[in-house]
């Protein structure tokens, strides 16, 4: 039967193209399982064409003054602002996050594009004194060339824009490959840049599987930098393949982010924070609160508060603004989360939820109950990334034990401490092994003007967002200008 949904193509060299006879896939609304749109399953040949287009467009884009590139970004931010309501709705329909968060995803995109537009009038280098007379030393930033942006489904507009806006302002050209199950959101992103006047070939878009499109991108020698956000295993594969060609590979991977709740914390404040951190976006953020490490003095009281509050937490239609949590993003997600819940039931004490939700609207989509386990530290659910609405609660005796538990995982993205003790708050900034630490706020909600990234298996040392985002997409050139009109020898001449 012919598909009834709109069909989209690839965006290569400034044109939307549907290669004849191409295989296609559809995206699905996870709240209803209704198909939304159809996309091309890109091939290695499509990737080759896209990289060729990006390669051809690079010299002129590099030559375009950065403030002029910034003007195009500002136009993109304006267009996306006009489209915010519509695109936010697409995010909710295709990914399942509640509408407030769908709109937030788009707002995060707008914020970052604007922020990067301003970077076009900075892109600072350094001036540094020379050890010799009449010699001037400085650094300038240059684009890398063609970069690949490979993005996940959980922030289907924000994460692509973190990469695309930073890569564009610094003068790179791009091949963008989105997660397949949020390809419509990605298409909306590309359409915004197209409407903003990004020249043909500067931004190219190839949908399709990671195994085919992602691998072809990573293997293409013309691509010198790959920016990847996703799971650890896929990230490792990208890193290893990239390493063989000595490419720069930027990785943003998983998390197992703790909230440390101390005995002196403002418990009602922490309650709302934990709820949002653990169950916002159905727990499908790299930054999601997946561990709650609680001081024994407030353990029973806080768990009672949490379960009572959850009884009034609505799970359902993500387009309804009163809904607290929508579905999980896909059948695969639901399967994996339910498998972890079964593991949890064997190794820990189920305190709340623990089921697939059924009946009424739930039967149409992928709905999992917000779930709480009480567990010892060391169980699988307390250490492995689940990426779903599953919170592991761990009881500890004191702050030192809380920090030991918090740090004893292979990830290190976000972390949080609730306390009223200012000394302890500052100690936690030192002590927690994570790229991000919040004090008296949950583990989610990073702002675009600050660096984002983590330690250990969360990445390989880079950061996105903030002004450091431009490091990912620029080469630094060091320049020596000798205006003494004679040969001066560094390290050798004494005068
Ligand atoms: C992610 O889950 O990969 O800090 C990104 C946050 C959001 C970004 C999350 N601003 O929760």
XYZ file of C-alpha atoms and ligand atoms in Angstrom:
506
model
C 0.000 0.000 0.000
C 1.319 3.434 -0.914
C 2.278 5.543 2.034
C -0.137 8.347 2.968
C 2.420 10.406 4.824
C 4.454 13.312 3.403
C 7.701 12.259 1.750
C 10.978 14.091 2.300
C 14.248 13.852 0.454
C 17.887 14.498 1.166
C 19.261 18.041 1.057
C 22.409 18.094 -1.053
C 24.053 21.082 -2.738
C 21.100 23.326 -1.845
C 18.455 21.042 -3.355
C 15.987 18.551 -1.923
C 16.564 15.324 -3.779
C 14.933 11.906 -3.664
C 17.231 9.439 -5.401
C 15.075 7.353 -7.766
C 14.166 3.962 -6.358
C 15.497 4.858 -2.917
C 14.474 2.753 0.053
C 12.408 4.705 2.560
C 11.559 4.611 6.246
C 8.832 6.315 8.263
C 8.828 8.050 11.596
C 6.079 7.368 14.097
C 4.341 9.332 16.847
C 5.287 7.391 20.008
C 2.100 8.496 21.776
C -0.167 7.047 19.080
C 2.013 4.896 16.793
C 0.670 6.898 13.830
C 3.184 7.325 10.994
C 4.259 10.932 10.507
C 6.477 11.191 7.453
C 8.695 9.204 5.133
C 12.428 9.655 4.556
C 15.144 8.343 2.295
C 17.360 5.550 3.627
C 20.562 7.170 2.441
C 23.359 5.125 0.902
C 27.129 5.464 0.743
C 26.666 7.031 -2.708
C 24.367 9.693 -1.212
C 26.968 10.426 1.442
C 29.607 10.744 -1.257
C 27.478 13.279 -3.123
C 26.804 15.233 0.069
C 30.470 15.355 1.053
C 31.392 16.413 -2.478
C 28.865 19.262 -2.285
C 30.170 20.317 1.135
C 33.729 20.132 -0.099
C 32.927 22.297 -3.122
C 31.147 24.910 -1.006
C 33.909 25.184 1.563
C 36.310 27.745 0.009
C 33.623 30.404 -0.512
C 32.086 29.838 2.909
C 35.499 30.072 4.540
C 36.069 33.369 2.710
C 32.734 34.788 3.869
C 33.473 37.162 6.765
C 32.392 35.617 10.051
C 30.025 38.512 10.924
C 28.278 37.882 7.580
C 27.949 34.219 8.477
C 26.520 35.499 11.761
C 23.882 37.494 9.868
C 22.660 34.250 8.294
C 22.518 32.632 11.716
C 20.529 35.570 13.068
C 18.096 35.140 10.187
C 17.838 31.435 11.071
C 17.122 32.311 14.706
C 14.399 34.738 13.610
C 12.793 32.205 11.295
C 12.873 29.505 13.942
C 11.322 31.937 16.428
C 8.448 32.487 13.974
C 8.090 28.726 13.575
C 8.591 27.890 17.253
C 5.021 26.803 17.974
C 4.836 24.589 14.892
C 8.277 23.028 15.265
C 7.757 22.509 19.012
C 4.639 20.579 18.159
C 6.558 18.444 15.678
C 9.123 17.692 18.407
C 6.369 16.525 20.741
C 4.624 14.509 18.048
C 7.728 12.778 16.793
C 9.786 12.365 19.968
C 7.090 12.281 22.653
C 8.379 14.863 25.127
C 5.618 17.013 26.642
C 4.744 20.161 24.731
C 6.419 22.541 27.198
C 9.627 20.613 26.654
C 9.036 20.393 22.895
C 8.895 24.179 22.803
C 11.888 24.288 25.167
C 13.869 22.149 22.732
C 13.204 24.721 20.017
C 13.966 27.625 22.370
C 17.311 26.039 23.223
C 17.996 25.940 19.472
C 17.084 29.617 19.049
C 19.202 30.632 22.045
C 22.215 28.806 20.749
C 21.927 30.034 17.163
C 21.722 33.620 18.453
C 24.636 33.035 20.776
C 26.762 31.668 17.950
C 25.729 34.506 15.619
C 27.365 36.861 18.118
C 30.466 34.681 18.082
C 30.899 35.803 14.461
C 32.012 39.170 15.822
C 34.412 37.565 18.292
C 36.088 34.265 17.335
C 38.942 35.559 19.411
C 42.532 34.589 18.976
C 45.328 35.635 21.313
C 48.158 38.107 21.099
C 51.160 36.920 23.030
C 54.492 38.688 23.689
C 57.547 37.516 21.801
C 60.861 36.817 23.479
C 62.477 38.809 20.668
C 62.285 42.486 19.783
C 60.109 43.735 16.959
C 58.314 40.497 16.622
C 54.544 40.131 16.930
C 52.891 36.826 17.908
C 49.249 35.961 17.593
C 46.802 33.170 16.928
C 43.911 33.051 14.497
C 41.134 30.506 14.134
C 40.491 28.720 10.883
C 37.692 26.326 9.953
C 38.390 22.624 9.748
C 36.714 22.030 6.400
C 33.880 19.557 5.968
C 32.498 18.311 9.271
C 29.981 15.578 10.024
C 27.273 16.179 12.619
C 25.633 12.975 13.853
C 22.849 13.580 16.330
C 20.442 11.704 18.639
C 16.663 11.782 18.945
C 16.254 13.051 22.507
C 16.870 16.733 21.706
C 15.926 16.504 18.048
C 16.322 20.216 17.260
C 18.582 21.501 20.046
C 21.489 19.089 19.652
C 21.630 19.421 15.838
C 21.667 23.182 16.271
C 24.418 23.062 18.917
C 26.566 21.442 16.290
C 25.338 23.127 13.101
C 25.397 26.722 14.379
C 28.869 26.315 15.894
C 30.220 24.653 12.751
C 28.703 27.286 10.457
C 29.867 30.369 12.315
C 33.420 29.060 12.299
C 33.321 28.634 8.508
C 32.935 24.881 8.108
C 30.614 23.130 5.727
C 28.500 20.277 7.010
C 26.956 16.923 6.332
C 24.261 16.371 8.939
C 22.913 12.910 9.739
C 20.093 12.839 12.292
C 18.692 9.984 14.360
C 16.221 8.150 12.154
C 13.252 8.276 14.510
C 13.290 12.091 14.655
C 14.045 12.764 10.991
C 11.092 15.151 10.644
C 12.436 17.405 13.391
C 15.805 17.333 11.644
C 14.144 18.234 8.344
C 12.563 21.255 10.040
C 16.011 22.308 11.249
C 17.465 22.096 7.753
C 14.520 24.015 6.279
C 15.205 26.874 8.679
C 18.811 27.226 7.501
C 17.699 26.917 3.892
C 15.187 29.747 4.408
C 17.844 31.820 6.191
C 20.000 31.805 3.066
C 22.779 29.361 3.866
C 24.506 28.997 0.474
C 24.071 25.744 -1.482
C 26.381 22.969 -0.324
C 27.217 24.587 3.013
C 24.709 22.451 4.917
C 23.845 19.028 3.529
C 21.472 16.515 5.055
C 21.454 12.756 4.656
C 18.929 10.605 6.485
C 19.425 6.882 6.976
C 20.926 4.375 9.338
C 24.013 4.857 11.455
C 25.485 1.675 10.031
C 25.295 2.954 6.446
C 25.205 6.764 6.472
C 27.066 7.304 9.755
C 29.800 4.851 8.852
C 30.222 6.270 5.340
C 30.618 9.754 6.833
C 33.143 8.680 9.405
C 35.106 6.742 6.794
C 35.213 9.565 4.223
C 38.745 10.997 4.234
C 37.485 14.452 3.230
C 35.797 14.810 6.612
C 38.316 15.861 9.230
C 36.014 16.316 12.203
C 33.081 14.236 13.360
C 30.808 15.554 16.072
C 28.734 12.759 17.543
C 26.146 12.662 20.318
C 24.622 9.307 21.178
C 25.248 6.041 22.988
C 28.604 4.798 24.252
C 28.869 1.803 21.943
C 28.127 3.753 18.768
C 30.419 6.527 19.999
C 33.261 4.109 20.551
C 32.818 2.757 17.025
C 32.933 6.284 15.571
C 36.021 7.087 17.647
C 37.908 3.959 16.581
C 37.079 4.426 12.910
C 38.000 8.087 13.104
C 41.244 7.296 14.907
C 42.427 5.165 12.002
C 42.380 8.300 9.844
C 43.608 10.534 12.677
C 40.365 12.495 12.610
C 39.135 14.725 15.355
C 36.130 12.980 16.866
C 34.023 14.844 19.374
C 31.853 12.610 21.537
C 28.950 13.396 23.863
C 27.764 10.113 25.300
C 25.860 8.794 28.291
C 25.327 9.652 31.904
C 24.287 8.139 35.217
C 23.658 11.411 36.910
C 23.187 11.604 40.666
C 21.305 13.961 42.926
C 22.930 13.935 46.370
C 20.312 14.826 48.933
C 21.746 15.876 52.270
C 20.013 15.892 55.645
C 19.897 19.702 55.736
C 18.346 20.105 52.260
C 15.174 22.012 51.482
C 13.131 18.861 50.895
C 10.119 20.369 49.072
C 12.529 22.120 46.691
C 14.463 18.890 46.158
C 11.214 17.019 45.573
C 10.268 19.138 42.576
C 13.851 18.986 41.303
C 14.105 15.209 41.512
C 10.743 14.801 39.838
C 11.751 17.018 36.931
C 15.283 15.598 36.728
C 14.216 11.958 36.777
C 10.965 12.010 34.837
C 11.228 15.087 32.616
C 11.611 13.972 28.982
C 10.616 10.515 30.341
C 14.150 10.270 31.733
C 15.570 10.349 28.210
C 18.179 13.046 28.670
C 21.888 12.396 28.905
C 21.608 14.644 31.932
C 18.596 12.880 33.490
C 18.650 12.217 37.218
C 18.938 8.449 37.304
C 20.315 8.103 40.846
C 19.079 9.683 44.041
C 21.650 9.319 46.796
C 19.974 10.170 50.087
C 21.281 10.814 53.578
C 19.801 8.226 55.941
C 18.345 10.906 58.226
C 15.886 12.088 55.560
C 15.617 8.882 53.522
C 12.242 7.596 54.722
C 10.663 11.022 54.823
C 11.814 11.954 51.331
C 10.804 8.676 49.744
C 7.336 9.021 51.213
C 7.123 12.563 49.864
C 8.290 11.372 46.449
C 5.835 8.502 46.104
C 2.939 10.633 47.350
C 3.827 13.321 44.864
C 4.111 10.794 42.033
C 0.555 9.672 42.651
C -0.451 13.162 41.451
C 1.966 13.182 38.497
C 0.138 12.780 35.215
C 1.451 10.577 32.451
C -0.350 10.807 29.143
C -0.925 12.899 26.043
C 2.247 14.958 25.574
C 0.347 17.631 23.646
C -1.818 18.355 26.692
C -0.040 21.112 28.660
C -1.153 19.561 31.978
C 0.709 16.317 31.316
C 3.868 15.775 33.381
C 5.354 12.971 31.296
C 4.610 11.630 27.836
C 5.519 8.317 26.230
C 9.039 7.033 25.755
C 10.395 7.727 22.301
C 10.070 4.417 20.474
C 9.342 0.695 20.599
C 13.071 0.054 21.051
C 13.205 2.440 23.972
C 10.192 0.855 25.604
C 11.674 -2.617 25.220
C 15.029 -1.650 26.690
C 13.493 0.221 29.626
C 11.127 -2.632 30.463
C 14.077 -5.044 30.338
C 15.937 -2.891 32.857
C 12.840 -2.760 35.042
C 12.810 -6.579 35.078
C 16.490 -6.585 36.016
C 15.698 -4.104 38.774
C 12.904 -6.254 40.156
C 15.403 -9.086 40.629
C 18.203 -7.122 42.235
C 16.432 -4.301 44.094
C 13.193 -3.283 45.801
C 10.550 -1.803 43.534
C 9.061 1.184 45.330
C 6.868 2.751 42.629
C 5.685 2.014 39.090
C 7.587 -0.741 37.363
C 5.167 -1.467 34.557
C 4.173 -0.644 31.037
C 1.054 1.502 31.317
C -2.059 0.031 29.723
C -5.667 0.986 29.096
C -7.168 3.947 27.220
C -4.663 6.249 25.559
C -1.796 4.149 26.938
C -2.648 1.242 24.652
C -1.974 3.386 21.610
C 1.574 4.381 22.487
C 4.795 3.546 24.334
C 3.998 4.515 27.904
C 6.056 3.341 30.862
C 5.199 4.202 34.470
C 7.574 6.490 36.334
C 9.534 3.932 38.307
C 11.488 4.048 41.548
C 13.747 1.343 42.899
C 15.371 1.281 46.313
C 18.734 -0.315 45.747
C 22.173 -0.916 47.132
C 24.917 0.846 45.245
C 26.526 -1.595 42.808
C 23.478 -3.177 41.205
C 23.154 -2.920 37.432
C 20.268 -0.466 37.633
C 22.372 1.737 39.922
C 25.323 1.836 37.512
C 24.160 1.357 33.918
C 22.498 4.040 31.831
C 18.831 3.141 31.325
C 17.707 6.293 29.484
C 14.161 6.067 30.737
C 11.923 7.062 33.644
C 13.647 4.809 36.163
C 15.190 6.250 39.319
C 17.505 4.267 41.591
C 17.458 5.476 45.186
C 20.469 4.693 47.347
C 20.717 5.284 51.102
C 24.002 6.635 52.498
C 25.316 7.532 55.968
C 26.963 10.861 55.210
C 28.299 13.270 52.603
C 31.555 11.355 52.096
C 29.752 8.125 51.333
C 27.390 10.005 49.016
C 30.340 11.326 47.011
C 32.001 7.897 46.886
C 28.814 6.342 45.515
C 28.204 9.233 43.126
C 31.676 8.868 41.626
C 31.726 5.075 41.413
C 30.240 4.814 37.916
C 31.840 4.902 34.495
C 30.015 8.094 33.462
C 30.450 11.693 34.519
C 28.114 14.136 32.797
C 25.910 15.938 35.315
C 25.548 15.902 39.113
C 23.646 17.748 41.782
C 23.784 18.422 45.507
C 20.915 19.641 47.654
C 22.153 21.214 50.882
C 21.923 24.442 52.846
C 25.574 24.165 53.917
C 27.619 26.503 51.748
C 30.899 24.813 52.635
C 29.577 21.440 51.583
C 28.242 22.949 48.362
C 31.673 24.211 47.406
C 33.305 20.930 48.437
C 30.943 19.111 46.082
C 32.114 21.273 43.188
C 35.588 19.894 43.869
C 34.566 16.364 44.730
C 32.001 15.285 42.126
C 33.508 13.662 39.049
C 31.282 15.230 36.403
C 31.400 17.872 33.714
C 28.453 19.695 35.288
C 27.492 20.210 38.939
C 24.289 21.858 40.097
C 23.738 23.146 43.610
C 20.111 23.081 44.764
C 18.838 22.332 41.284
C 18.328 19.082 39.391
C 20.838 17.538 36.979
C 19.038 18.775 33.855
C 18.602 22.207 32.351
C 21.984 23.324 31.053
C 22.070 26.761 29.413
C 23.616 27.298 25.994
C 26.114 29.992 26.972
C 28.005 27.562 29.197
C 30.109 24.557 28.226
C 28.351 21.193 28.133
C 30.053 17.826 28.375
C 31.414 15.287 30.778
C 34.279 13.210 32.079
C 35.042 9.474 31.984
C 32.950 7.496 29.452
C 30.660 10.463 28.877
C 33.015 11.744 26.236
C 36.584 12.220 25.147
C 37.353 15.546 26.712
C 35.589 18.071 24.501
C 32.777 20.421 25.370
C 29.868 21.722 23.346
C 27.929 24.984 23.802
C 29.383 28.067 25.419
C 32.223 29.928 23.759
C 34.359 26.762 23.931
C 32.051 25.232 21.308
C 34.127 27.001 18.702
C 37.209 25.005 19.740
C 35.574 21.876 18.372
C 35.248 23.360 14.913
C 38.392 25.443 14.516
C 42.043 24.877 13.958
C 44.274 27.373 15.694
C 47.000 28.886 13.575
C 49.947 30.472 15.338
C 51.433 33.464 13.515
C 54.838 35.110 14.024
C 55.400 38.452 12.340
C 59.004 39.578 12.505
C 59.245 43.278 11.685
C 62.868 43.734 12.757
C 64.113 43.315 9.168
C 66.830 40.918 10.312
C 67.035 37.221 11.107
C 66.250 36.777 14.785
C 66.761 33.350 16.332
C 64.390 32.253 19.066
C 66.094 30.451 21.963
C 69.498 31.399 20.533
C 69.776 35.186 20.304
C 70.153 36.773 23.709
C 69.411 40.351 22.626
C 21.119 15.818 26.369
O 20.320 15.159 27.021
O 21.943 15.260 25.626
O 20.792 20.131 30.211
C 21.121 17.290 26.297
C 19.805 19.670 29.651
C 19.475 20.129 28.257
C 20.346 19.430 27.255
C 20.386 17.949 27.428
N 19.673 21.551 28.163
O 19.092 18.860 30.203
